Short mmCIF file of C-alpha atoms in Angstrom, two decimals:
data_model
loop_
_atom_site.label_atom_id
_atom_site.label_comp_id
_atom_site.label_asym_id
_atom_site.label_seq_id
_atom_site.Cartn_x
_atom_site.Cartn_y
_atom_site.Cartn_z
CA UNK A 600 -120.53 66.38 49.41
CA UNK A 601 -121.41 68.69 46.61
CA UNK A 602 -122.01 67.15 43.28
CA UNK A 603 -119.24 67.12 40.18
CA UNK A 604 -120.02 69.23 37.50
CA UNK A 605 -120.13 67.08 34.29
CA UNK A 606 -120.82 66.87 30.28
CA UNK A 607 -121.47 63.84 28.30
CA UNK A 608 -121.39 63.90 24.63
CA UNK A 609 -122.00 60.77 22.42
CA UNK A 610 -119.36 58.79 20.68
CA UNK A 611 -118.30 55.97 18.45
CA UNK A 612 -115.97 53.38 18.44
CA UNK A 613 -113.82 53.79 15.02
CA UNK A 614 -111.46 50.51 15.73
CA UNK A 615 -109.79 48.58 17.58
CA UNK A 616 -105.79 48.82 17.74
CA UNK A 617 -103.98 45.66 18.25
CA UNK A 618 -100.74 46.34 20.98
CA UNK A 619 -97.38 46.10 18.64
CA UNK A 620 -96.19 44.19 21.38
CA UNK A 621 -98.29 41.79 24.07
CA UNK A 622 -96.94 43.54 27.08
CA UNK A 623 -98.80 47.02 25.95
CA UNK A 624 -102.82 47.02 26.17
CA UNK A 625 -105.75 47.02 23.32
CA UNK A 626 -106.80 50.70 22.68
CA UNK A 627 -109.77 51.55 21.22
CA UNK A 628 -110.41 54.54 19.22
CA UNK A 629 -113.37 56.99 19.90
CA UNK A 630 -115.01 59.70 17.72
CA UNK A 631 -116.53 62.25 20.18
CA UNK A 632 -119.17 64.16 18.42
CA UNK A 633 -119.37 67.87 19.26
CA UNK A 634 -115.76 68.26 20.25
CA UNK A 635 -113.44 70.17 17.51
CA UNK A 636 -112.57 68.36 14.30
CA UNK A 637 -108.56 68.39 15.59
CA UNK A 638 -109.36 66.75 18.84
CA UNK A 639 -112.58 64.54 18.51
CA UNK A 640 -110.63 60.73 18.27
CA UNK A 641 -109.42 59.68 21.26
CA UNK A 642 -107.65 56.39 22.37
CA UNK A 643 -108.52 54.53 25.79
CA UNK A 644 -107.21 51.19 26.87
CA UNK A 645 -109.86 48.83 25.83
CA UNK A 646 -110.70 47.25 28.87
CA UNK A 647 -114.23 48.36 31.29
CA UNK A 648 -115.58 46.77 33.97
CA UNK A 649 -119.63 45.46 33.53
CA UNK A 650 -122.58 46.05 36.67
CA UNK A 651 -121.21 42.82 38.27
CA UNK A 652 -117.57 43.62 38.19
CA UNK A 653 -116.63 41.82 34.93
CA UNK A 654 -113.84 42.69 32.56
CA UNK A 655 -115.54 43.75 28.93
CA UNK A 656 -114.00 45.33 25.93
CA UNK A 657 -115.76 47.67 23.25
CA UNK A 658 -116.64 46.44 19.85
CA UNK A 659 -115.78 48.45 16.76
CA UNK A 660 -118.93 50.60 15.82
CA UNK A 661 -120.25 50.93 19.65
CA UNK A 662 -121.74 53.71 20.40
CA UNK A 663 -120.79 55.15 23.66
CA UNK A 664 -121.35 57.80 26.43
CA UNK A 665 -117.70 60.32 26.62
CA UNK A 666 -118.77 62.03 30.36
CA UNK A 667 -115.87 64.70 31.55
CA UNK A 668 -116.30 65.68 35.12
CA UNK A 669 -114.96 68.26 37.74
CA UNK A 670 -114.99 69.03 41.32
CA UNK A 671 -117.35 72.39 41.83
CA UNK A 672 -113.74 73.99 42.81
CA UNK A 673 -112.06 73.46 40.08
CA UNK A 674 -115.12 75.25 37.85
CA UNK A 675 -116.45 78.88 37.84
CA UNK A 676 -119.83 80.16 36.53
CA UNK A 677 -120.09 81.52 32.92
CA UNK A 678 -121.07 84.98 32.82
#
C-alpha cells in the first residue's frame, strides 16, 4: 500500500462553543496558521480519542497539529 500524501500545519484553539441545544456536540474553534486569512478558523466537534482509547476534549489556547491527507491517486506532481 502506497503511502498518503499529507501536510500538517500548526494551529490554535481560539474557544470553545457551547451546543445551543444538548442534543448538538461541543465544537471547538481552530486558527490554522499558513492557510488564507478567509479560511484559517475552522470548527471540529470537540471530542478525540487519547493512545489508550479514551474520550478527551481540547482546551482553549491548545496548540495543535491540522494534518490534510490524500490517496497518491487523487494527487498529481507539481511541475
Amino acid at each position: 500500500m502506497t503511502e498518503k500524501a499529507t501536510a500538517t500545519l500548526p494551529g490554535r484553539v481560539e474557544k470553545i462553543i457551547k451546543p445551543m441545544f444538548s442534543s448538538e456536540p461541543e465544537k471547538a474553534q481552530i486558527s490554522v496558521e499558513g492557510a488564507d486569512h478567509l479560511y484559517r478558523e475552522i470548527r471540529i466537534e470537540n471530542k478525540l480519542t487519547d493512545e489508550n482509547g479514551g474520550e478527551v476534549k481540547l482546551k482553549p489556547g491548545a496548540t495543535v497539529d491540522v494534518t490534510v491527507q490524500a490517496d497518491p491517486e487523487d494527487t498529481a506532481k507539481k511541475p
